[in-house]
Amino acid sequence: MDGHRQVFEAVTDIWNLWKKYGSRRLDDQKWEALIREGQQMHKKHEAVDPEVDLFFRDMFMALQKYYSRKEATG
């Protein structure tokens, strides 16, 4: 798999998580599901390319912060 495809898949995975969980605050059950799914995706990317995995993890952290800010602003 070439680097472009791997990065595309990392971005697509984050996009799909955002699409699935939407732009609203997450309750505890949805938050835990988001984290679980992100961890599974992390393992997938880590197995293919550690550098792309770092890219994925940075984006996943940003997504988590997005939802944390939603929680803080009520």
mmCIF file with all atom_site columns, N, CA and C in Angstrom:
data_model
loop_
_atom_site.group_PDB
_atom_site.id
_atom_site.type_symbol
_atom_site.label_atom_id
_atom_site.label_alt_id
_atom_site.label_comp_id
_atom_site.label_asym_id
_atom_site.label_entity_id
_atom_site.label_seq_id
_atom_site.pdbx_PDB_ins_code
_atom_site.Cartn_x
_atom_site.Cartn_y
_atom_site.Cartn_z
_atom_site.occupancy
_atom_site.B_iso_or_equiv
_atom_site.pdbx_formal_charge
_atom_site.auth_seq_id
_atom_site.auth_comp_id
_atom_site.auth_asym_id
_atom_site.auth_atom_id
_atom_site.pdbx_PDB_model_num
ATOM 1   N N  . MET A 1 1  ? 0.855   -1.172 0.000  1.00 0.00 ? 1  MET A N  1
ATOM 2   C CA . MET A 1 1  ? 0.000   0.000  0.000  1.00 0.00 ? 1  MET A CA 1
ATOM 3   C C  . MET A 1 1  ? 0.902   1.237  0.000  1.00 0.00 ? 1  MET A C  1
ATOM 4   N N  . ASP A 1 2  ? 0.602   2.209  -0.847 1.00 0.00 ? 2  ASP A N  1
ATOM 5   C CA . ASP A 1 2  ? 1.452   3.393  -0.891 1.00 0.00 ? 2  ASP A CA 1
ATOM 6   C C  . ASP A 1 2  ? 1.065   4.386  0.203  1.00 0.00 ? 2  ASP A C  1
ATOM 7   N N  . GLY A 1 3  ? 1.953   5.351  0.452  1.00 0.00 ? 3  GLY A N  1
ATOM 8   C CA . GLY A 1 3  ? 1.745   6.308  1.523  1.00 0.00 ? 3  GLY A CA 1
ATOM 9   C C  . GLY A 1 3  ? 0.498   7.150  1.375  1.00 0.00 ? 3  GLY A C  1
ATOM 10  N N  . HIS A 1 4  ? 0.181   7.527  0.126  1.00 0.00 ? 4  HIS A N  1
ATOM 11  C CA . HIS A 1 4  ? -1.007  8.345  -0.088 1.00 0.00 ? 4  HIS A CA 1
ATOM 12  C C  . HIS A 1 4  ? -2.268  7.600  0.350  1.00 0.00 ? 4  HIS A C  1
ATOM 13  N N  . ARG A 1 5  ? -2.337  6.365  -0.008 1.00 0.00 ? 5  ARG A N  1
ATOM 14  C CA . ARG A 1 5  ? -3.516  5.557  0.333  1.00 0.00 ? 5  ARG A CA 1
ATOM 15  C C  . ARG A 1 5  ? -3.642  5.386  1.843  1.00 0.00 ? 5  ARG A C  1
ATOM 16  N N  . GLN A 1 6  ? -2.529  5.176  2.503  1.00 0.00 ? 6  GLN A N  1
ATOM 17  C CA . GLN A 1 6  ? -2.557  4.989  3.954  1.00 0.00 ? 6  GLN A CA 1
ATOM 18  C C  . GLN A 1 6  ? -3.040  6.253  4.669  1.00 0.00 ? 6  GLN A C  1
ATOM 19  N N  . VAL A 1 7  ? -2.540  7.396  4.237  1.00 0.00 ? 7  VAL A N  1
ATOM 20  C CA . VAL A 1 7  ? -2.972  8.663  4.838  1.00 0.00 ? 7  VAL A CA 1
ATOM 21  C C  . VAL A 1 7  ? -4.453  8.894  4.544  1.00 0.00 ? 7  VAL A C  1
ATOM 22  N N  . PHE A 1 8  ? -4.868  8.609  3.311  1.00 0.00 ? 8  PHE A N  1
ATOM 23  C CA . PHE A 1 8  ? -6.283  8.751  2.951  1.00 0.00 ? 8  PHE A CA 1
ATOM 24  C C  . PHE A 1 8  ? -7.156  7.900  3.869  1.00 0.00 ? 8  PHE A C  1
ATOM 25  N N  . GLU A 1 9  ? -6.745  6.667  4.129  1.00 0.00 ? 9  GLU A N  1
ATOM 26  C CA . GLU A 1 9  ? -7.521  5.790  5.005  1.00 0.00 ? 9  GLU A CA 1
ATOM 27  C C  . GLU A 1 9  ? -7.567  6.311  6.434  1.00 0.00 ? 9  GLU A C  1
ATOM 28  N N  . ALA A 1 10 ? -6.470  6.894  6.926  1.00 0.00 ? 10 ALA A N  1
ATOM 29  C CA . ALA A 1 10 ? -6.457  7.464  8.275  1.00 0.00 ? 10 ALA A CA 1
ATOM 30  C C  . ALA A 1 10 ? -7.448  8.624  8.369  1.00 0.00 ? 10 ALA A C  1
ATOM 31  N N  . VAL A 1 11 ? -7.419  9.510  7.379  1.00 0.00 ? 11 VAL A N  1
ATOM 32  C CA . VAL A 1 11 ? -8.338  10.654 7.365  1.00 0.00 ? 11 VAL A CA 1
ATOM 33  C C  . VAL A 1 11 ? -9.776  10.163 7.252  1.00 0.00 ? 11 VAL A C  1
ATOM 34  N N  . THR A 1 12 ? -10.005 9.189  6.400  1.00 0.00 ? 12 THR A N  1
ATOM 35  C CA . THR A 1 12 ? -11.345 8.638  6.210  1.00 0.00 ? 12 THR A CA 1
ATOM 36  C C  . THR A 1 12 ? -11.860 7.990  7.488  1.00 0.00 ? 12 THR A C  1
ATOM 37  N N  . ASP A 1 13 ? -11.000 7.296  8.207  1.00 0.00 ? 13 ASP A N  1
ATOM 38  C CA . ASP A 1 13 ? -11.419 6.679  9.472  1.00 0.00 ? 13 ASP A CA 1
ATOM 39  C C  . ASP A 1 13 ? -11.878 7.744  10.465 1.00 0.00 ? 13 ASP A C  1
ATOM 40  N N  . ILE A 1 14 ? -11.129 8.832  10.579 1.00 0.00 ? 14 ILE A N  1
ATOM 41  C CA . ILE A 1 14 ? -11.527 9.912  11.491 1.00 0.00 ? 14 ILE A CA 1
ATOM 42  C C  . ILE A 1 14 ? -12.841 10.526 11.028 1.00 0.00 ? 14 ILE A C  1
ATOM 43  N N  . TRP A 1 15 ? -12.966 10.776 9.738  1.00 0.00 ? 15 TRP A N  1
ATOM 44  C CA . TRP A 1 15 ? -14.198 11.349 9.191  1.00 0.00 ? 15 TRP A CA 1
ATOM 45  C C  . TRP A 1 15 ? -15.394 10.447 9.494  1.00 0.00 ? 15 TRP A C  1
ATOM 46  N N  . ASN A 1 16 ? -15.213 9.149  9.309  1.00 0.00 ? 16 ASN A N  1
ATOM 47  C CA . ASN A 1 16 ? -16.311 8.215  9.566  1.00 0.00 ? 16 ASN A CA 1
ATOM 48  C C  . ASN A 1 16 ? -16.704 8.181  11.047 1.00 0.00 ? 16 ASN A C  1
ATOM 49  N N  . LEU A 1 17 ? -15.720 8.320  11.931 1.00 0.00 ? 17 LEU A N  1
ATOM 50  C CA . LEU A 1 17 ? -16.053 8.406  13.352 1.00 0.00 ? 17 LEU A CA 1
ATOM 51  C C  . LEU A 1 17 ? -16.878 9.658  13.620 1.00 0.00 ? 17 LEU A C  1
ATOM 52  N N  . TRP A 1 18 ? -16.465 10.787 13.052 1.00 0.00 ? 18 TRP A N  1
ATOM 53  C CA . TRP A 1 18 ? -17.219 12.022 13.271 1.00 0.00 ? 18 TRP A CA 1
ATOM 54  C C  . TRP A 1 18 ? -18.630 11.894 12.693 1.00 0.00 ? 18 TRP A C  1
ATOM 55  N N  . LYS A 1 19 ? -18.734 11.299 11.506 1.00 0.00 ? 19 LYS A N  1
ATOM 56  C CA . LYS A 1 19 ? -20.064 11.107 10.912 1.00 0.00 ? 19 LYS A CA 1
ATOM 57  C C  . LYS A 1 19 ? -20.937 10.224 11.806 1.00 0.00 ? 19 LYS A C  1
ATOM 58  N N  . LYS A 1 20 ? -20.357 9.180  12.344 1.00 0.00 ? 20 LYS A N  1
ATOM 59  C CA . LYS A 1 20 ? -21.120 8.238  13.167 1.00 0.00 ? 20 LYS A CA 1
ATOM 60  C C  . LYS A 1 20 ? -21.599 8.890  14.461 1.00 0.00 ? 20 LYS A C  1
ATOM 61  N N  . TYR A 1 21 ? -20.741 9.671  15.108 1.00 0.00 ? 21 TYR A N  1
ATOM 62  C CA . TYR A 1 21 ? -21.080 10.227 16.414 1.00 0.00 ? 21 TYR A CA 1
ATOM 63  C C  . TYR A 1 21 ? -21.613 11.659 16.345 1.00 0.00 ? 21 TYR A C  1
ATOM 64  N N  . GLY A 1 22 ? -21.540 12.270 15.182 1.00 0.00 ? 22 GLY A N  1
ATOM 65  C CA . GLY A 1 22 ? -22.161 13.572 14.973 1.00 0.00 ? 22 GLY A CA 1
ATOM 66  C C  . GLY A 1 22 ? -21.459 14.717 15.674 1.00 0.00 ? 22 GLY A C  1
ATOM 67  N N  . SER A 1 23 ? -22.164 15.835 15.751 1.00 0.00 ? 23 SER A N  1
ATOM 68  C CA . SER A 1 23 ? -21.567 17.044 16.301 1.00 0.00 ? 23 SER A CA 1
ATOM 69  C C  . SER A 1 23 ? -22.126 17.393 17.688 1.00 0.00 ? 23 SER A C  1
ATOM 70  N N  . ARG A 1 24 ? -22.831 16.468 18.287 1.00 0.00 ? 24 ARG A N  1
ATOM 71  C CA . ARG A 1 24 ? -23.414 16.711 19.614 1.00 0.00 ? 24 ARG A CA 1
ATOM 72  C C  . ARG A 1 24 ? -22.527 16.153 20.717 1.00 0.00 ? 24 ARG A C  1
ATOM 73  N N  . ARG A 1 25 ? -22.882 16.522 21.941 1.00 0.00 ? 25 ARG A N  1
ATOM 74  C CA . ARG A 1 25 ? -22.178 15.952 23.090 1.00 0.00 ? 25 ARG A CA 1
ATOM 75  C C  . ARG A 1 25 ? -22.411 14.446 23.122 1.00 0.00 ? 25 ARG A C  1
ATOM 76  N N  . LEU A 1 26 ? -21.435 13.734 23.648 1.00 0.00 ? 26 LEU A N  1
ATOM 77  C CA . LEU A 1 26 ? -21.548 12.277 23.749 1.00 0.00 ? 26 LEU A CA 1
ATOM 78  C C  . LEU A 1 26 ? -21.843 11.882 25.188 1.00 0.00 ? 26 LEU A C  1
ATOM 79  N N  . ASP A 1 27 ? -22.794 10.971 25.356 1.00 0.00 ? 27 ASP A N  1
ATOM 80  C CA . ASP A 1 27 ? -22.996 10.425 26.702 1.00 0.00 ? 27 ASP A CA 1
ATOM 81  C C  . ASP A 1 27 ? -21.874 9.420  26.981 1.00 0.00 ? 27 ASP A C  1
ATOM 82  N N  . ASP A 1 28 ? -21.838 8.902  28.189 1.00 0.00 ? 28 ASP A N  1
ATOM 83  C CA . ASP A 1 28 ? -20.746 8.006  28.580 1.00 0.00 ? 28 ASP A CA 1
ATOM 84  C C  . ASP A 1 28 ? -20.644 6.778  27.681 1.00 0.00 ? 28 ASP A C  1
ATOM 85  N N  . GLN A 1 29 ? -21.776 6.217  27.322 1.00 0.00 ? 29 GLN A N  1
ATOM 86  C CA . GLN A 1 29 ? -21.779 5.007  26.502 1.00 0.00 ? 29 GLN A CA 1
ATOM 87  C C  . GLN A 1 29 ? -21.201 5.295  25.112 1.00 0.00 ? 29 GLN A C  1
ATOM 88  N N  . LYS A 1 30 ? -21.603 6.402  24.508 1.00 0.00 ? 30 LYS A N  1
ATOM 89  C CA . LYS A 1 30 ? -21.085 6.751  23.178 1.00 0.00 ? 30 LYS A CA 1
ATOM 90  C C  . LYS A 1 30 ? -19.605 7.132  23.257 1.00 0.00 ? 30 LYS A C  1
ATOM 91  N N  . TRP A 1 31 ? -19.210 7.814  24.323 1.00 0.00 ? 31 TRP A N  1
ATOM 92  C CA . TRP A 1 31 ? -17.801 8.176  24.486 1.00 0.00 ? 31 TRP A CA 1
ATOM 93  C C  . TRP A 1 31 ? -16.935 6.920  24.549 1.00 0.00 ? 31 TRP A C  1
ATOM 94  N N  . GLU A 1 32 ? -17.358 5.945  25.343 1.00 0.00 ? 32 GLU A N  1
ATOM 95  C CA . GLU A 1 32 ? -16.598 4.696  25.454 1.00 0.00 ? 32 GLU A CA 1
ATOM 96  C C  . GLU A 1 32 ? -16.546 3.956  24.129 1.00 0.00 ? 32 GLU A C  1
ATOM 97  N N  . ALA A 1 33 ? -17.634 3.971  23.384 1.00 0.00 ? 33 ALA A N  1
ATOM 98  C CA . ALA A 1 33 ? -17.662 3.320  22.070 1.00 0.00 ? 33 ALA A CA 1
ATOM 99  C C  . ALA A 1 33 ? -16.707 4.026  21.107 1.00 0.00 ? 33 ALA A C  1
ATOM 100 N N  . LEU A 1 34 ? -16.693 5.352  21.131 1.00 0.00 ? 34 LEU A N  1
ATOM 101 C CA . LEU A 1 34 ? -15.772 6.122  20.290 1.00 0.00 ? 34 LEU A CA 1
ATOM 102 C C  . LEU A 1 34 ? -14.329 5.753  20.601 1.00 0.00 ? 34 LEU A C  1
ATOM 103 N N  . ILE A 1 35 ? -13.990 5.706  21.875 1.00 0.00 ? 35 ILE A N  1
ATOM 104 C CA . ILE A 1 35 ? -12.626 5.369  22.279 1.00 0.00 ? 35 ILE A CA 1
ATOM 105 C C  . ILE A 1 35 ? -12.263 3.954  21.836 1.00 0.00 ? 35 ILE A C  1
ATOM 106 N N  . ARG A 1 36 ? -13.179 3.013  22.030 1.00 0.00 ? 36 ARG A N  1
ATOM 107 C CA . ARG A 1 36 ? -12.937 1.621  21.615 1.00 0.00 ? 36 ARG A CA 1
ATOM 108 C C  . ARG A 1 36 ? -12.684 1.527  20.122 1.00 0.00 ? 36 ARG A C  1
ATOM 109 N N  . GLU A 1 37 ? -13.532 2.174  19.333 1.00 0.00 ? 37 GLU A N  1
ATOM 110 C CA . GLU A 1 37 ? -13.371 2.132  17.884 1.00 0.00 ? 37 GLU A CA 1
ATOM 111 C C  . GLU A 1 37 ? -12.060 2.794  17.455 1.00 0.00 ? 37 GLU A C  1
ATOM 112 N N  . GLY A 1 38 ? -11.729 3.903  18.091 1.00 0.00 ? 38 GLY A N  1
ATOM 113 C CA . GLY A 1 38 ? -10.468 4.577  17.771 1.00 0.00 ? 38 GLY A CA 1
ATOM 114 C C  . GLY A 1 38 ? -9.263  3.702  18.079 1.00 0.00 ? 38 GLY A C  1
ATOM 115 N N  . GLN A 1 39 ? -9.324  2.978  19.185 1.00 0.00 ? 39 GLN A N  1
ATOM 116 C CA . GLN A 1 39 ? -8.226  2.079  19.553 1.00 0.00 ? 39 GLN A CA 1
ATOM 117 C C  . GLN A 1 39 ? -8.077  0.941  18.539 1.00 0.00 ? 39 GLN A C  1
ATOM 118 N N  . GLN A 1 40 ? -9.198  0.431  18.053 1.00 0.00 ? 40 GLN A N  1
ATOM 119 C CA . GLN A 1 40 ? -9.138  -0.618 17.032 1.00 0.00 ? 40 GLN A CA 1
ATOM 120 C C  . GLN A 1 40 ? -8.529  -0.084 15.737 1.00 0.00 ? 40 GLN A C  1
ATOM 121 N N  . MET A 1 41 ? -8.925  1.131  15.360 1.00 0.00 ? 41 MET A N  1
ATOM 122 C CA . MET A 1 41 ? -8.363  1.745  14.154 1.00 0.00 ? 41 MET A CA 1
ATOM 123 C C  . MET A 1 41 ? -6.872  2.007  14.329 1.00 0.00 ? 41 MET A C  1
ATOM 124 N N  . HIS A 1 42 ? -6.498  2.431  15.523 1.00 0.00 ? 42 HIS A N  1
ATOM 125 C CA . HIS A 1 42 ? -5.077  2.663  15.824 1.00 0.00 ? 42 HIS A CA 1
ATOM 126 C C  . HIS A 1 42 ? -4.276  1.388  15.586 1.00 0.00 ? 42 HIS A C  1
ATOM 127 N N  . LYS A 1 43 ? -4.764  0.273  16.067 1.00 0.00 ? 43 LYS A N  1
ATOM 128 C CA . LYS A 1 43 ? -4.063  -1.003 15.876 1.00 0.00 ? 43 LYS A CA 1
ATOM 129 C C  . LYS A 1 43 ? -3.922  -1.335 14.395 1.00 0.00 ? 43 LYS A C  1
ATOM 130 N N  . LYS A 1 44 ? -4.977  -1.053 13.633 1.00 0.00 ? 44 LYS A N  1
ATOM 131 C CA . LYS A 1 44 ? -4.938  -1.315 12.190 1.00 0.00 ? 44 LYS A CA 1
ATOM 132 C C  . LYS A 1 44 ? -3.849  -0.466 11.529 1.00 0.00 ? 44 LYS A C  1
ATOM 133 N N  . HIS A 1 45 ? -3.818  0.818  11.838 1.00 0.00 ? 45 HIS A N  1
ATOM 134 C CA . HIS A 1 45 ? -2.830  1.703  11.221 1.00 0.00 ? 45 HIS A CA 1
ATOM 135 C C  . HIS A 1 45 ? -1.420  1.402  11.704 1.00 0.00 ? 45 HIS A C  1
ATOM 136 N N  . GLU A 1 46 ? -1.283  1.057  12.963 1.00 0.00 ? 46 GLU A N  1
ATOM 137 C CA . GLU A 1 46 ? 0.022   0.734  13.526 1.00 0.00 ? 46 GLU A CA 1
ATOM 138 C C  . GLU A 1 46 ? 0.641   -0.474 12.833 1.00 0.00 ? 46 GLU A C  1
ATOM 139 N N  . ALA A 1 47 ? -0.198  -1.456 12.512 1.00 0.00 ? 47 ALA A N  1
ATOM 140 C CA . ALA A 1 47 ? 0.293   -2.674 11.859 1.00 0.00 ? 47 ALA A CA 1
ATOM 141 C C  . ALA A 1 47 ? 0.771   -2.408 10.434 1.00 0.00 ? 47 ALA A C  1
ATOM 142 N N  . VAL A 1 48 ? 0.207   -1.395 9.793  1.00 0.00 ? 48 VAL A N  1
ATOM 143 C CA . VAL A 1 48 ? 0.548   -1.112 8.399  1.00 0.00 ? 48 VAL A CA 1
ATOM 144 C C  . VAL A 1 48 ? 1.734   -0.163 8.295  1.00 0.00 ? 48 VAL A C  1
ATOM 145 N N  . ASP A 1 49 ? 1.696   0.940  9.063  1.00 0.00 ? 49 ASP A N  1
ATOM 146 C CA . ASP A 1 49 ? 2.750   1.950  8.963  1.00 0.00 ? 49 ASP A CA 1
ATOM 147 C C  . ASP A 1 49 ? 2.780   2.788  10.232 1.00 0.00 ? 49 ASP A C  1
ATOM 148 N N  . PRO A 1 50 ? 3.830   2.670  11.025 1.00 0.00 ? 50 PRO A N  1
ATOM 149 C CA . PRO A 1 50 ? 3.899   3.419  12.280 1.00 0.00 ? 50 PRO A CA 1
ATOM 150 C C  . PRO A 1 50 ? 3.814   4.942  12.096 1.00 0.00 ? 50 PRO A C  1
ATOM 151 N N  . GLU A 1 51 ? 4.351   5.469  11.009 1.00 0.00 ? 51 GLU A N  1
ATOM 152 C CA . GLU A 1 51 ? 4.290   6.918  10.780 1.00 0.00 ? 51 GLU A CA 1
ATOM 153 C C  . GLU A 1 51 ? 2.854   7.373  10.506 1.00 0.00 ? 51 GLU A C  1
ATOM 154 N N  . VAL A 1 52 ? 2.129   6.617  9.716  1.00 0.00 ? 52 VAL A N  1
ATOM 155 C CA . VAL A 1 52 ? 0.731   6.952  9.453  1.00 0.00 ? 52 VAL A CA 1
ATOM 156 C C  . VAL A 1 52 ? -0.081  6.771  10.728 1.00 0.00 ? 52 VAL A C  1
ATOM 157 N N  . ASP A 1 53 ? 0.292   5.799  11.541 1.00 0.00 ? 53 ASP A N  1
ATOM 158 C CA . ASP A 1 53 ? -0.389  5.609  12.814 1.00 0.00 ? 53 ASP A CA 1
ATOM 159 C C  . ASP A 1 53 ? -0.235  6.842  13.698 1.00 0.00 ? 53 ASP A C  1
ATOM 160 N N  . LEU A 1 54 ? 0.941   7.441  13.734 1.00 0.00 ? 54 LEU A N  1
ATOM 161 C CA . LEU A 1 54 ? 1.136   8.673  14.508 1.00 0.00 ? 54 LEU A CA 1
ATOM 162 C C  . LEU A 1 54 ? 0.228   9.782  13.988 1.00 0.00 ? 54 LEU A C  1
ATOM 163 N N  . PHE A 1 55 ? 0.119   9.877  12.687 1.00 0.00 ? 55 PHE A N  1
ATOM 164 C CA . PHE A 1 55 ? -0.778  10.845 12.058 1.00 0.00 ? 55 PHE A CA 1
ATOM 165 C C  . PHE A 1 55 ? -2.227  10.578 12.486 1.00 0.00 ? 55 PHE A C  1
ATOM 166 N N  . PHE A 1 56 ? -2.639  9.309  12.430 1.00 0.00 ? 56 PHE A N  1
ATOM 167 C CA . PHE A 1 56 ? -3.988  8.936  12.858 1.00 0.00 ? 56 PHE A CA 1
ATOM 168 C C  . PHE A 1 56 ? -4.207  9.289  14.324 1.00 0.00 ? 56 PHE A C  1
ATOM 169 N N  . ARG A 1 57 ? -3.250  8.966  15.174 1.00 0.00 ? 57 ARG A N  1
ATOM 170 C CA . ARG A 1 57 ? -3.416  9.231  16.609 1.00 0.00 ? 57 ARG A CA 1
ATOM 171 C C  . ARG A 1 57 ? -3.539  10.727 16.896 1.00 0.00 ? 57 ARG A C  1
ATOM 172 N N  . ASP A 1 58 ? -2.782  11.547 16.160 1.00 0.00 ? 58 ASP A N  1
ATOM 173 C CA . ASP A 1 58 ? -2.919  13.000 16.336 1.00 0.00 ? 58 ASP A CA 1
ATOM 174 C C  . ASP A 1 58 ? -4.330  13.460 15.966 1.00 0.00 ? 58 ASP A C  1
ATOM 175 N N  . MET A 1 59 ? -4.852  12.939 14.870 1.00 0.00 ? 59 MET A N  1
ATOM 176 C CA . MET A 1 59 ? -6.207  13.321 14.463 1.00 0.00 ? 59 MET A CA 1
ATOM 177 C C  . MET A 1 59 ? -7.244  12.784 15.447 1.00 0.00 ? 59 MET A C  1
ATOM 178 N N  . PHE A 1 60 ? -7.028  11.580 15.952 1.00 0.00 ? 60 PHE A N  1
ATOM 179 C CA . PHE A 1 60 ? -7.961  11.008 16.917 1.00 0.00 ? 60 PHE A CA 1
ATOM 180 C C  . PHE A 1 60 ? -7.957  11.822 18.212 1.00 0.00 ? 60 PHE A C  1
ATOM 181 N N  . MET A 1 61 ? -6.788  12.272 18.625 1.00 0.00 ? 61 MET A N  1
ATOM 182 C CA . MET A 1 61 ? -6.696  13.130 19.807 1.00 0.00 ? 61 MET A CA 1
ATOM 183 C C  . MET A 1 61 ? -7.463  14.429 19.561 1.00 0.00 ? 61 MET A C  1
ATOM 184 N N  . ALA A 1 62 ? -7.338  14.998 18.381 1.00 0.00 ? 62 ALA A N  1
ATOM 185 C CA . ALA A 1 62 ? -8.076  16.220 18.053 1.00 0.00 ? 62 ALA A CA 1
ATOM 186 C C  . ALA A 1 62 ? -9.583  15.967 18.100 1.00 0.00 ? 62 ALA A C  1
ATOM 187 N N  . LEU A 1 63 ? -10.018 14.810 17.617 1.00 0.00 ? 63 LEU A N  1
ATOM 188 C CA . LEU A 1 63 ? -11.441 14.479 17.656 1.00 0.00 ? 63 LEU A CA 1
ATOM 189 C C  . LEU A 1 63 ? -11.925 14.334 19.099 1.00 0.00 ? 63 LEU A C  1
ATOM 190 N N  . GLN A 1 64 ? -11.123 13.712 19.937 1.00 0.00 ? 64 GLN A N  1
ATOM 191 C CA . GLN A 1 64 ? -11.478 13.588 21.354 1.00 0.00 ? 64 GLN A CA 1
ATOM 192 C C  . GLN A 1 64 ? -11.590 14.965 21.999 1.00 0.00 ? 64 GLN A C  1
ATOM 193 N N  . LYS A 1 65 ? -10.667 15.860 21.678 1.00 0.00 ? 65 LYS A N  1
ATOM 194 C CA . LYS A 1 65 ? -10.719 17.221 22.231 1.00 0.00 ? 65 LYS A CA 1
ATOM 195 C C  . LYS A 1 65 ? -11.955 17.960 21.726 1.00 0.00 ? 65 LYS A C  1
ATOM 196 N N  . TYR A 1 66 ? -12.328 17.722 20.485 1.00 0.00 ? 66 TYR A N  1
ATOM 197 C CA . TYR A 1 66 ? -13.540 18.325 19.923 1.00 0.00 ? 66 TYR A CA 1
ATOM 198 C C  . TYR A 1 66 ? -14.744 17.950 20.791 1.00 0.00 ? 66 TYR A C  1
ATOM 199 N N  . TYR A 1 67 ? -14.883 16.649 21.078 1.00 0.00 ? 67 TYR A N  1
ATOM 200 C CA . TYR A 1 67 ? -16.016 16.200 21.898 1.00 0.00 ? 67 TYR A CA 1
ATOM 201 C C  . TYR A 1 67 ? -15.884 16.669 23.342 1.00 0.00 ? 67 TYR A C  1
ATOM 202 N N  . SER A 1 68 ? -14.672 16.782 23.859 1.00 0.00 ? 68 SER A N  1
ATOM 203 C CA . SER A 1 68 ? -14.478 17.291 25.222 1.00 0.00 ? 68 SER A CA 1
ATOM 204 C C  . SER A 1 68 ? -14.931 18.743 25.316 1.00 0.00 ? 68 SER A C  1
ATOM 205 N N  . ARG A 1 69 ? -14.631 19.540 24.291 1.00 0.00 ? 69 ARG A N  1
ATOM 206 C CA . ARG A 1 69 ? -15.075 20.932 24.287 1.00 0.00 ? 69 ARG A CA 1
ATOM 207 C C  . ARG A 1 69 ? -16.596 21.004 24.212 1.00 0.00 ? 69 ARG A C  1
ATOM 208 N N  . LYS A 1 70 ? -17.214 20.087 23.472 1.00 0.00 ? 70 LYS A N  1
ATOM 209 C CA . LYS A 1 70 ? -18.672 20.045 23.409 1.00 0.00 ? 70 LYS A CA 1
ATOM 210 C C  . LYS A 1 70 ? -19.242 19.815 24.805 1.00 0.00 ? 70 LYS A C  1
ATOM 211 N N  . GLU A 1 71 ? -18.619 18.940 25.550 1.00 0.00 ? 71 GLU A N  1
ATOM 212 C CA . GLU A 1 71 ? -19.059 18.626 26.913 1.00 0.00 ? 71 GLU A CA 1
ATOM 213 C C  . GLU A 1 71 ? -18.896 19.839 27.814 1.00 0.00 ? 71 GLU A C  1
ATOM 214 N N  . ALA A 1 72 ? -17.783 20.535 27.666 1.00 0.00 ? 72 ALA A N  1
ATOM 215 C CA . ALA A 1 72 ? -17.498 21.682 28.528 1.00 0.00 ? 72 ALA A CA 1
ATOM 216 C C  . ALA A 1 72 ? -18.430 22.863 28.261 1.00 0.00 ? 72 ALA A C  1
ATOM 217 N N  . THR A 1 73 ? -18.859 23.021 27.019 1.00 0.00 ? 73 THR A N  1
ATOM 218 C CA . THR A 1 73 ? -19.715 24.165 26.679 1.00 0.00 ? 73 THR A CA 1
ATOM 219 C C  . THR A 1 73 ? -21.185 23.870 26.871 1.00 0.00 ? 73 THR A C  1
ATOM 220 N N  . GLY A 1 74 ? -21.482 22.614 27.139 1.00 0.00 ? 74 GLY A N  1
ATOM 221 C CA . GLY A 1 74 ? -22.860 22.215 27.428 1.00 0.00 ? 74 GLY A CA 1
ATOM 222 C C  . GLY A 1 74 ? -23.717 22.301 26.246 1.00 0.00 ? 74 GLY A C  1
#
